Structures are given as C-alpha cells and as structure tokens.
Coordinates of C-alpha atoms and ligand atoms in Angstrom, one line a residue:
M77 CA 40.2 169.1 89.3
K78 CA 38.3 169.7 92.8
L79 CA 40.6 168.9 95.9
T80 CA 39.8 168.2 99.4
I81 CA 42.5 168.3 102.1
I82 CA 41.8 166.7 105.8
G83 CA 44.1 167.7 108.4
T84 CA 45.5 171.6 108.4
G85 CA 49.1 171.3 109.8
Y86 CA 52.4 172.3 108.0
V87 CA 51.7 169.5 104.9
G88 CA 48.4 169.6 104.8
L89 CA 47.9 173.6 105.0
V90 CA 50.8 174.3 102.4
T91 CA 49.9 171.3 100.4
G92 CA 46.1 172.5 99.8
T93 CA 47.5 175.8 99.1
C94 CA 50.0 175.4 96.6
F95 CA 47.1 173.0 94.8
A96 CA 44.5 176.2 94.7
E97 CA 48.4 178.2 93.7
V98 CA 47.9 176.4 90.5
G99 CA 44.2 176.2 89.8
H100 CA 42.5 174.1 91.6
H101 CA 39.6 173.9 94.3
V102 CA 40.9 173.2 97.0
I103 CA 39.0 172.3 100.8
C104 CA 40.9 172.5 103.7
V105 CA 39.2 170.2 106.3
D106 CA 40.3 170.6 110.1
N107 CA 38.3 168.2 113.3
D108 CA 39.6 171.6 115.2
A109 CA 37.0 173.9 114.9
A110 CA 39.0 176.6 116.4
K111 CA 41.8 176.2 114.2
V112 CA 38.9 177.2 111.2
K113 CA 38.3 179.7 112.6
V114 CA 41.2 181.5 112.5
L115 CA 41.9 180.2 108.6
Q116 CA 38.6 181.4 108.0
A117 CA 38.9 185.0 109.3
G118 CA 42.1 185.2 107.6
G119 CA 44.4 183.9 109.8
I120 CA 47.1 181.4 109.7
P121 CA 47.9 179.3 112.7
I122 CA 51.6 178.2 112.1
Y123 CA 54.9 180.6 110.8
E124 CA 56.0 179.2 107.1
P125 CA 57.3 181.7 105.2
G126 CA 55.2 182.8 101.8
L127 CA 52.4 180.8 103.1
E128 CA 50.1 183.9 104.6
E129 CA 50.7 185.6 100.8
L130 CA 49.5 182.5 99.1
V131 CA 46.4 181.6 101.4
K132 CA 45.4 185.0 101.2
K133 CA 45.3 185.2 97.4
N134 CA 43.8 182.1 96.9
V135 CA 40.7 182.4 99.3
A136 CA 40.5 185.6 97.3
A137 CA 40.5 184.3 94.2
G138 CA 37.4 181.9 95.5
R139 CA 39.4 178.7 95.1
L140 CA 40.8 177.8 98.7
R141 CA 38.2 177.6 101.6
F142 CA 38.1 175.9 105.0
T143 CA 36.0 173.9 106.9
A144 CA 35.1 171.7 110.4
S145 CA 33.5 169.0 108.4
T146 CA 35.1 165.8 106.3
A147 CA 31.6 165.3 105.2
D148 CA 31.4 168.9 103.7
G149 CA 35.2 168.3 101.8
V150 CA 34.6 164.8 100.8
Q151 CA 30.8 165.1 99.1
N152 CA 32.2 168.1 97.1
S153 CA 35.4 166.5 95.9
D154 CA 36.9 164.5 93.5
V155 CA 40.0 163.2 95.5
V156 CA 40.7 163.5 99.2
F157 CA 44.2 163.7 100.5
I158 CA 44.9 162.9 104.2
A159 CA 47.4 164.6 106.2
V160 CA 46.9 164.4 109.7
P161 CA 49.5 163.6 111.7
T162 CA 51.0 160.2 112.7
P163 CA 52.9 160.8 115.9
P164 CA 55.7 158.1 117.7
Q165 CA 54.9 155.9 120.4
S166 CA 57.1 155.0 123.1
D167 CA 58.1 152.1 121.7
G168 CA 59.2 153.6 118.0
S169 CA 56.5 152.7 116.5
V170 CA 53.9 155.4 114.5
D171 CA 50.4 156.2 116.5
L172 CA 48.5 155.7 113.2
S173 CA 45.0 156.2 115.2
Y174 CA 44.3 160.0 113.2
I175 CA 44.3 158.3 110.3
E176 CA 42.3 155.4 110.9
K177 CA 39.4 157.7 112.2
V178 CA 39.9 159.4 108.9
A179 CA 39.3 156.9 106.7
R180 CA 36.8 156.0 108.9
E181 CA 35.0 160.1 108.6
I182 CA 35.6 159.9 104.6
A183 CA 33.7 156.4 104.2
A184 CA 31.1 157.5 106.1
A185 CA 30.9 160.6 103.9
M186 CA 31.6 158.9 100.3
T187 CA 28.6 158.5 98.5
S188 CA 30.4 158.2 95.1
Y189 CA 33.3 157.2 93.5
K190 CA 36.7 159.1 95.0
I191 CA 40.1 159.2 95.1
V192 CA 41.9 158.7 98.7
V193 CA 44.7 160.0 98.4
D194 CA 47.5 159.2 102.5
K195 CA 50.1 162.1 102.5
S196 CA 50.6 161.4 105.9
T197 CA 54.2 159.4 106.5
V198 CA 53.1 156.0 107.4
P199 CA 55.0 152.6 107.8
V200 CA 54.9 150.3 104.9
K201 CA 51.1 148.4 104.6
T202 CA 49.1 151.4 105.6
G203 CA 47.4 151.9 102.2
E204 CA 46.2 148.4 102.4
K205 CA 44.8 148.8 106.3
V206 CA 43.4 152.4 104.7
T207 CA 41.6 150.1 101.9
E208 CA 40.2 147.8 104.7
T209 CA 38.5 150.1 106.4
I210 CA 37.4 152.5 103.7
K211 CA 35.7 149.3 102.8
R212 CA 33.7 148.6 105.9
Y213 CA 32.6 151.6 106.5
C214 CA 31.4 153.0 103.3
A215 CA 27.8 152.5 103.8
A216 CA 27.2 153.6 100.3
K217 CA 29.4 150.7 99.2
V218 CA 30.7 153.1 96.5
E219 CA 34.1 152.4 95.0
F220 CA 36.8 154.1 95.5
D221 CA 40.4 154.0 95.3
V222 CA 43.5 154.5 97.8
I223 CA 47.0 155.5 97.2
S224 CA 49.9 156.7 98.3
N225 CA 51.5 160.2 97.8
P226 CA 54.4 160.7 100.1
E227 CA 55.3 165.0 100.7
F228 CA 59.1 165.5 100.7
L229 CA 59.1 169.2 102.1
R230 CA 61.1 170.8 104.3
E231 CA 59.2 173.1 107.0
G232 CA 60.9 176.0 106.4
F233 CA 60.8 176.1 102.9
A234 CA 57.9 174.7 102.4
V235 CA 56.3 176.5 99.9
G236 CA 59.3 176.4 97.2
D237 CA 59.4 172.8 97.7
L238 CA 55.8 172.1 97.1
M239 CA 55.8 174.4 94.3
K240 CA 59.7 172.9 92.6
P241 CA 59.5 169.5 94.0
D242 CA 62.2 167.4 93.0
R243 CA 59.8 164.6 92.5
V244 CA 56.1 163.5 93.2
V245 CA 55.6 159.9 94.3
I246 CA 52.3 158.3 93.4
G247 CA 51.7 154.8 94.3
V248 CA 48.8 153.0 93.5
G249 CA 46.6 149.4 93.2
S250 CA 45.4 150.0 90.1
Q251 CA 45.5 152.1 86.7
R252 CA 42.3 153.8 87.5
P253 CA 43.5 157.2 89.6
V254 CA 46.8 157.7 87.2
A255 CA 44.8 160.0 85.3
A256 CA 43.5 162.3 88.0
M257 CA 46.5 162.7 90.4
Q258 CA 48.6 163.1 87.1
E259 CA 46.6 166.3 86.2
I260 CA 47.2 167.5 89.5
Y261 CA 50.5 167.4 89.4
T262 CA 51.2 168.3 85.6
P263 CA 51.6 171.9 86.9
F264 CA 54.2 171.1 89.4
N265 CA 56.7 170.6 86.1
A266 CA 58.7 167.3 88.0
P267 CA 59.3 164.1 87.3
I268 CA 56.4 162.1 88.2
I269 CA 57.0 158.5 89.3
I270 CA 54.3 155.8 89.5
T271 CA 54.7 152.5 91.6
D272 CA 53.2 150.2 93.8
I273 CA 51.4 151.6 97.2
N274 CA 54.2 149.8 99.4
S275 CA 57.3 151.1 97.6
A276 CA 56.1 154.0 97.8
E277 CA 55.5 154.1 101.6
L278 CA 59.0 152.9 101.7
I279 CA 60.7 155.9 99.7
K280 CA 59.3 158.2 102.1
H281 CA 61.6 156.6 104.8
A282 CA 63.9 155.6 102.7
A283 CA 64.4 158.7 101.8
N284 CA 64.1 160.7 104.9
S285 CA 66.3 158.0 106.9
F286 CA 69.5 158.6 104.4
L287 CA 69.1 162.0 104.5
A288 CA 69.3 161.0 108.8
L289 CA 72.2 159.7 107.8
K290 CA 73.9 162.0 105.8
I291 CA 74.0 164.4 108.7
S292 CA 75.1 161.6 111.3
Y293 CA 78.1 160.8 109.3
I294 CA 79.1 164.1 108.5
N295 CA 78.7 165.0 112.6
A296 CA 80.7 161.4 112.9
I297 CA 83.6 163.1 110.3
A298 CA 83.1 166.3 112.8
T299 CA 84.4 164.6 115.7
I300 CA 87.1 163.0 113.8
C301 CA 88.4 166.5 112.6
E302 CA 88.4 168.1 116.2
A303 CA 91.0 165.1 116.9
A304 CA 92.7 165.6 113.2
G305 CA 92.8 168.9 113.7
A306 CA 91.1 169.2 110.5
N307 CA 88.2 171.5 109.2
V308 CA 84.6 169.5 108.7
Q309 CA 83.2 172.7 106.8
E310 CA 86.1 171.8 104.5
V311 CA 86.1 168.0 104.3
A312 CA 82.1 168.6 103.3
Q313 CA 82.9 170.8 100.5
G314 CA 85.4 168.6 99.3
I315 CA 83.2 165.3 99.4
G316 CA 80.0 167.4 98.6
L317 CA 81.3 168.7 95.0
D318 CA 81.8 165.4 94.1
E319 CA 77.9 164.9 92.0
R320 CA 77.6 161.3 93.7
I321 CA 77.8 162.8 97.1
G322 CA 76.4 166.4 97.1
R323 CA 76.8 169.1 99.7
R324 CA 73.6 169.3 100.8
F325 CA 72.6 168.2 104.2
L326 CA 76.4 167.4 105.9
N327 CA 75.8 170.9 107.9
A328 CA 77.5 169.5 111.0
G329 CA 76.1 170.7 114.3
L330 CA 73.7 170.3 117.0
G331 CA 72.1 166.7 115.5
F332 CA 68.8 166.5 113.9
G333 CA 65.3 167.1 115.4
G334 CA 62.3 167.8 113.9
S335 CA 58.9 166.3 113.5
C336 CA 60.1 164.2 110.8
F337 CA 63.9 162.8 111.1
P338 CA 63.7 161.6 114.4
K339 CA 59.9 160.0 114.4
D340 CA 60.1 158.5 110.9
L341 CA 64.0 156.8 111.7
S342 CA 62.0 155.0 114.8
A343 CA 59.4 154.1 113.1
F344 CA 62.0 152.5 110.3
I345 CA 63.9 150.5 112.0
K346 CA 60.8 148.9 113.9
I347 CA 59.3 148.5 110.3
S348 CA 62.6 146.5 109.9
E349 CA 62.6 144.5 112.9
Q350 CA 58.7 143.7 111.7
V351 CA 59.9 142.1 108.4
G352 CA 62.4 140.1 109.8
Y353 CA 65.1 143.0 109.5
D354 CA 67.3 144.6 112.4
F355 CA 68.1 147.4 110.8
K356 CA 72.1 148.3 112.7
L357 CA 72.8 151.0 110.4
L358 CA 70.1 153.5 111.2
K359 CA 70.5 152.7 115.1
E360 CA 73.7 153.6 115.2
V361 CA 72.3 157.5 113.2
Q362 CA 70.2 157.5 116.3
R363 CA 73.4 157.2 118.3
I364 CA 75.3 159.3 117.1
N365 CA 72.7 162.3 116.6
A366 CA 72.4 161.0 120.7
D367 CA 76.5 161.5 120.7
Q368 CA 76.8 165.2 119.2
M369 CA 74.6 166.8 122.2
E370 CA 76.3 164.7 124.5
R371 CA 79.7 165.6 123.1
F372 CA 78.3 169.7 122.8
V373 CA 77.5 170.0 126.2
K374 CA 80.8 168.7 127.4
K375 CA 82.4 171.0 124.6
I376 CA 80.4 173.8 127.6
T377 CA 80.6 172.1 131.0
D378 CA 84.8 171.7 129.8
T379 CA 84.9 175.2 129.5
L380 CA 82.6 177.1 131.9
W381 CA 83.3 174.2 134.8
V382 CA 80.4 174.4 136.6
L383 CA 77.1 175.4 135.2
K384 CA 75.2 176.4 138.5
D385 CA 74.8 180.0 139.2
K386 CA 75.8 180.9 135.7
T387 CA 74.3 182.4 132.7
L388 CA 74.1 181.6 129.6
G389 CA 72.4 183.1 126.7
V390 CA 70.9 180.7 124.2
L391 CA 70.0 182.0 120.4
G392 CA 67.9 179.7 118.5
L393 CA 64.9 176.9 119.7
A394 CA 63.4 175.9 117.2
F395 CA 64.3 172.7 115.4
K396 CA 65.8 174.0 112.3
Q397 CA 65.8 178.2 111.1
N398 CA 62.9 179.4 109.2
T399 CA 60.5 177.3 111.1
D400 CA 58.6 178.7 114.7
D401 CA 58.4 174.9 115.1
V402 CA 59.7 173.3 118.3
R403 CA 59.0 169.6 118.1
S404 CA 62.0 167.1 118.8
S405 CA 63.7 170.5 118.8
P406 CA 67.5 170.1 119.4
A407 CA 68.3 173.7 120.9
I408 CA 65.0 172.7 123.2
D409 CA 67.2 169.5 124.6
L410 CA 69.8 171.8 125.1
C411 CA 67.9 174.4 126.9
H412 CA 66.4 171.7 129.2
R413 CA 70.4 169.9 129.3
L414 CA 71.9 173.4 130.5
L415 CA 69.1 173.9 133.3
K416 CA 69.2 170.5 134.5
D417 CA 73.0 171.3 135.0
G418 CA 71.8 174.8 137.1
A419 CA 72.4 177.2 134.5
T420 CA 70.0 180.4 134.6
L421 CA 68.9 181.0 130.5
R422 CA 68.2 183.9 128.2
V423 CA 66.8 182.5 125.6
H424 CA 65.7 184.1 122.1
D425 CA 64.4 182.3 118.2
P426 CA 63.3 185.0 115.5
K427 CA 59.7 183.3 115.5
A428 CA 59.8 180.2 117.9
M429 CA 59.3 181.7 121.3
E430 CA 55.4 181.9 121.5
K431 CA 55.4 177.7 120.4
A432 CA 58.8 177.1 123.3
R433 CA 57.0 179.2 126.2
A434 CA 54.8 175.9 126.5
I435 CA 57.1 173.7 127.0
L436 CA 60.6 175.4 128.3
P437 CA 59.6 177.4 131.8
G438 CA 61.7 178.9 133.8
V439 CA 63.8 180.9 131.3
T440 CA 63.9 184.5 130.0
Y441 CA 62.6 185.1 127.0
V442 CA 64.3 188.2 124.8
D443 CA 62.9 189.8 122.3
D444 CA 65.8 191.2 120.6
M445 CA 68.8 188.7 119.6
N446 CA 71.5 191.5 120.6
A447 CA 70.2 192.2 123.7
V448 CA 70.7 188.3 125.0
A449 CA 73.8 188.2 125.8
E450 CA 73.9 190.9 128.6
G451 CA 74.7 190.0 132.0
C452 CA 75.5 186.5 130.9
D453 CA 79.1 184.1 131.4
A454 CA 78.4 182.8 127.7
L455 CA 76.6 182.8 124.5
V456 CA 75.7 179.4 122.4
I457 CA 73.3 178.9 118.9
A458 CA 71.5 176.8 119.2
T459 CA 69.8 177.3 115.9
E460 CA 71.0 178.1 112.4
W461 CA 68.9 181.1 111.6
D462 CA 71.0 183.1 109.1
E463 CA 70.0 186.7 111.0
F464 CA 72.7 185.1 114.3
K465 CA 75.6 185.9 111.5
Q466 CA 74.3 189.7 111.5
L467 CA 74.8 189.6 115.3
D468 CA 76.0 192.6 116.9
L469 CA 79.2 190.8 118.2
A470 CA 80.6 193.9 119.8
R471 CA 77.8 194.8 121.7
A472 CA 77.7 191.3 122.6
K473 CA 80.9 191.6 124.1
K474 CA 80.3 194.6 126.2
G475 CA 77.3 192.4 127.6
L476 CA 79.3 189.0 128.8
T477 CA 81.4 188.8 131.2
H478 CA 83.6 186.4 129.2
P479 CA 83.5 186.8 125.2
I480 CA 82.9 182.9 124.9
L481 CA 80.4 181.8 122.7
F482 CA 79.6 178.0 122.0
D483 CA 78.3 178.1 118.3
G484 CA 76.5 174.6 117.6
R485 CA 75.5 175.3 113.8
N486 CA 79.0 177.0 112.5
L487 CA 77.8 180.1 111.8
F488 CA 81.4 181.8 112.8
D489 CA 84.6 181.8 110.9
P490 CA 86.9 180.4 113.6
A491 CA 89.6 183.2 112.5
E492 CA 87.6 185.9 112.4
M493 CA 86.4 184.6 115.9
E494 CA 90.5 184.4 117.1
K495 CA 90.9 187.6 115.5
L496 CA 88.4 189.5 117.6
D497 CA 89.4 187.7 121.1
W498 CA 86.5 185.1 121.3
I499 CA 87.0 181.7 122.8
Y500 CA 84.8 180.9 120.3
K501 CA 84.3 176.8 120.2
S502 CA 82.1 175.2 117.4
V503 CA 81.7 171.5 115.7
G504 CA 84.7 169.6 114.0
R505 CA 86.7 172.5 113.3
Ligands
UDX990 C1 62.8 166.9 106.8 C2 62.6 166.3 105.0 O1 63.8 167.1 104.8 C3 61.7 166.4 104.1 O2 61.9 166.1 102.9 C4 60.5 165.7 104.9 O3 59.4 165.7 103.9 C5 60.2 166.1 106.2 O4 61.4 165.3 107.0 P1 62.0 168.7 108.2 O5 61.7 168.2 109.1 O6 61.0 170.0 107.5 O7 62.4 168.0 106.3 O8 63.7 169.7 108.1 P2 65.1 169.5 107.7 O9 65.2 170.5 106.5 O10 65.2 168.3 106.6 O11 65.8 169.3 108.8 C6 66.1 168.2 110.0 C7 67.1 168.4 111.0 O12 68.4 167.8 110.2 C8 66.9 169.9 111.5 O13 66.9 169.5 113.0 C9 68.5 170.5 110.7 O14 68.3 171.6 112.2 C10 68.9 169.2 110.8 N1 69.9 169.2 109.5 C11 69.9 169.6 108.5 C12 71.3 169.3 110.3 O15 71.7 169.2 111.3 N2 72.6 169.7 109.1 C13 72.2 169.5 107.7 O16 73.1 169.5 107.1 C14 70.5 169.7 107.2

C-alpha cells in the first residue's frame, strides 16, 4: 500500500520504516526542512537500535523516501498517518496545535478519498475534532475517514515493538477503512482489535497509566521493603510469576520519566476531570513517583551529609536505557537536584550526552564510563543501561575518595558489593 507518515520523531520515523520493511511504499514528511535534508542524506536524527540499517535498506529498495511537503505525501498515498508531537501544557492538558495544523494541511492537499490515521497520543474525542477540521478545510470536498491507531512502542525497543506488536488497535467510525488497515497490518502477524474511535483513544491512555501505576506500585513496595528489611526484587519475582500480574514493569528505582508516562498521566487525569471523574488513583501514582526521587536524594544526603564542595559521578542521563532521549528524564532531574545542593558533577551516558548538554550545563561530561569516578566522593547510577553492570569496580574504587555507590536502578548485587567493601545503597533492598 502507499502510505504517508507526517512527523519523523521516534514514533513516525520508526513506524514509517517498519511499514516499508514489510513491503509498503512509504513517504515520511516533516516540516523541519533541515531534518528532512539529514534523512535524505542518509543520516538518522535520533538514536534507536536497529533503525539506521532498516532506513538504509528500505531507501535503497525504493520503498522509503523523505519530503518536507505534506501535499507530496498526501497526494501520493492512500493512507496518511499523523505522528506529530502532543506536548504537555502547564495545566496538565495536551497541546493539540500540531495535530490541528497538520489536519488543515492534509485537508488542503486532499484531491481524492483518503484514510487519515491518528497515531499521536491524543485525548479522547480528538478524532471527532480532526474530522470536523478536515471537513472544514478540504476545498476539494472529497470523502475521507479519520481513524485512531494508537502506538504502543517503547523507545529503545521501538523497531522490535513495531515489527512484533502484542496487538494492533484500530478505532473506526465506519467500515470503509477497515480492509485497508487490515492489509497494512497483516504482515505483522498480531491480533487486530477493531473498536470505535473514542475507545481506541482511551486504550492508549489506559495502557500507559496502568504501566505507570505498576511502576509506582513496586516503588511503594520498595519503600516498605526498606523499612521491613525485605528485598523488592525478590518480592517482584514472587508476585510477577503470577501470570495475572506479570514480572515486567516491576523494577523499582528512581521512578518513571520520558516523553510519554508523565505527560499521559497528567492528560488522563485532566480528561477524566473533564468527563466528571476525579482519578485519585492516578494522582497517587504521580505522587509516589515524585516521592521516589526525594527519597533517593535523601539517601545521598543522609550518607554524604553536605553536598556543597563534594564531587559526584553520575552514570546515566537518558530517561531509560537504549535511547538518547532526555525528555523528562529522572536522571537529569536528579542532576539538577544535586547541583542545586551545591555538588559538582562528572556525568556519563552511552548515548545521551549530546542531547543532555543543552539542558544540563555546568557539569563535566566524561566519555569513558570507567573514568567518571576519578576524584569523586561517590558514584550514582541514574539510568538502567546494561553496560553499567560491566563498570570496572576496582578502577572506580581507586578513583573515588571513598567507595560509595548509590544505585538508583538496582544494577548490582548488594551482597557482592558488601564483599567488595563498598558502601552500597540501592532501592528497596
Ligand atoms: C512508554 C510505553 O511503554 C509505550 O507502550 C508507549 O507507547 C510510550 O510510553 P517509553 O516512554 O518509551 O514507552 O518507555 P518505557 O520503557 O515504558 O519506560 C518509561 C519509564 O519507566 C522509564 O523512565 C523507565 O526507566 C521507567 N521504568 C520502566 C521503571 O522505572 N521501572 C520499570 O519496571 C519499567
């Protein structure tokens, strides 16, 4: 099928590339001409494992191309996906101005029937607004269907999540676009759930807030474990093997961040309020998440007492492993907190240092993770990168004034660390 994806961010670029990989002809549109030039020259503006190879392969095969023109994309495809940002606003609601603008641009460019698919995470009833907008701005007065097809990919695992989705959700207002959507997704061999548009939009919010709830739940359990002398990882294993609960998303730590969970939770609370429901449960999820950071900072200050004039080495800046994304990163929040208390920071991240520089000035960026500890009073792990498990502990110990490690992601074994004579503080153990 001929597809266009508008927006080449984490969702749009990976979605377009994976659609091309299964044989569709895909045009990726972005209004940022500089970004389009980078993509046309074979560059990838984001880090996502496996993406670069797939983009190259599909561009070479003639199934994937990039343009800055929405009209080019719309007029040369049957289905147009909207994958533009929906950033949070100060009151917790979502800024839908990019969606509205793209809807107008699609409407202006349409000269024949199109299926317009909303892939961005949007509040329930956005589909109705997009339909109204296209109707109003479509000079050619052609027929169209607006549908909702929420994306569940995780950054850092986006290619895998897209190629092997757990499920595909398609929210429609009529039967007409269903066959085309099934044709697009059949190669992915996943269950396809057809719903109404409002339900599809709610599924995304309900899924993300449930996962955030799971993380806050285990973080609350971690607090109890610390007080009771239990081990949160053993508790997670013990409950996670119950298939009804599941072990995934039960990793205690510094709490959740990223461009989705914090924003989607606030938006869902706001949407619920608008339809007359006070979602106190989700407000508590947010509170536990904020507390988690405070409790971790307290752990550091309880041990080091005064941070002023102390140097800390921080491993991890991305909001999670396998990504260069630092948006709403707990690791960056932690750095800001430590700087505010007067600490000097030496920091390292395998992929996110370039993006971090813009929002985290006044720290020393260290290229080699094993060199971070040099001259520091303590080390802190803030992101769950697998490579941090390979940290040269002997070298770190030599570099530190005292062998102190605050592990915000539970990467090391407390018993082993004790044997190696480290003062080791983790979460819930
Ligand atoms: C999330 C959803 O998982 C995905 O389905 C949706 O499409 C977009 O939002 P993403 O933001 O990429 O994906 O990251 P995710 O892997 O869900 O992690 C979010 C945050 O939770 C990270 O900060 C991570 O460190 C934290 N986390 C995750 C935990 O603290 N513990 C866990 O057990 C899992």
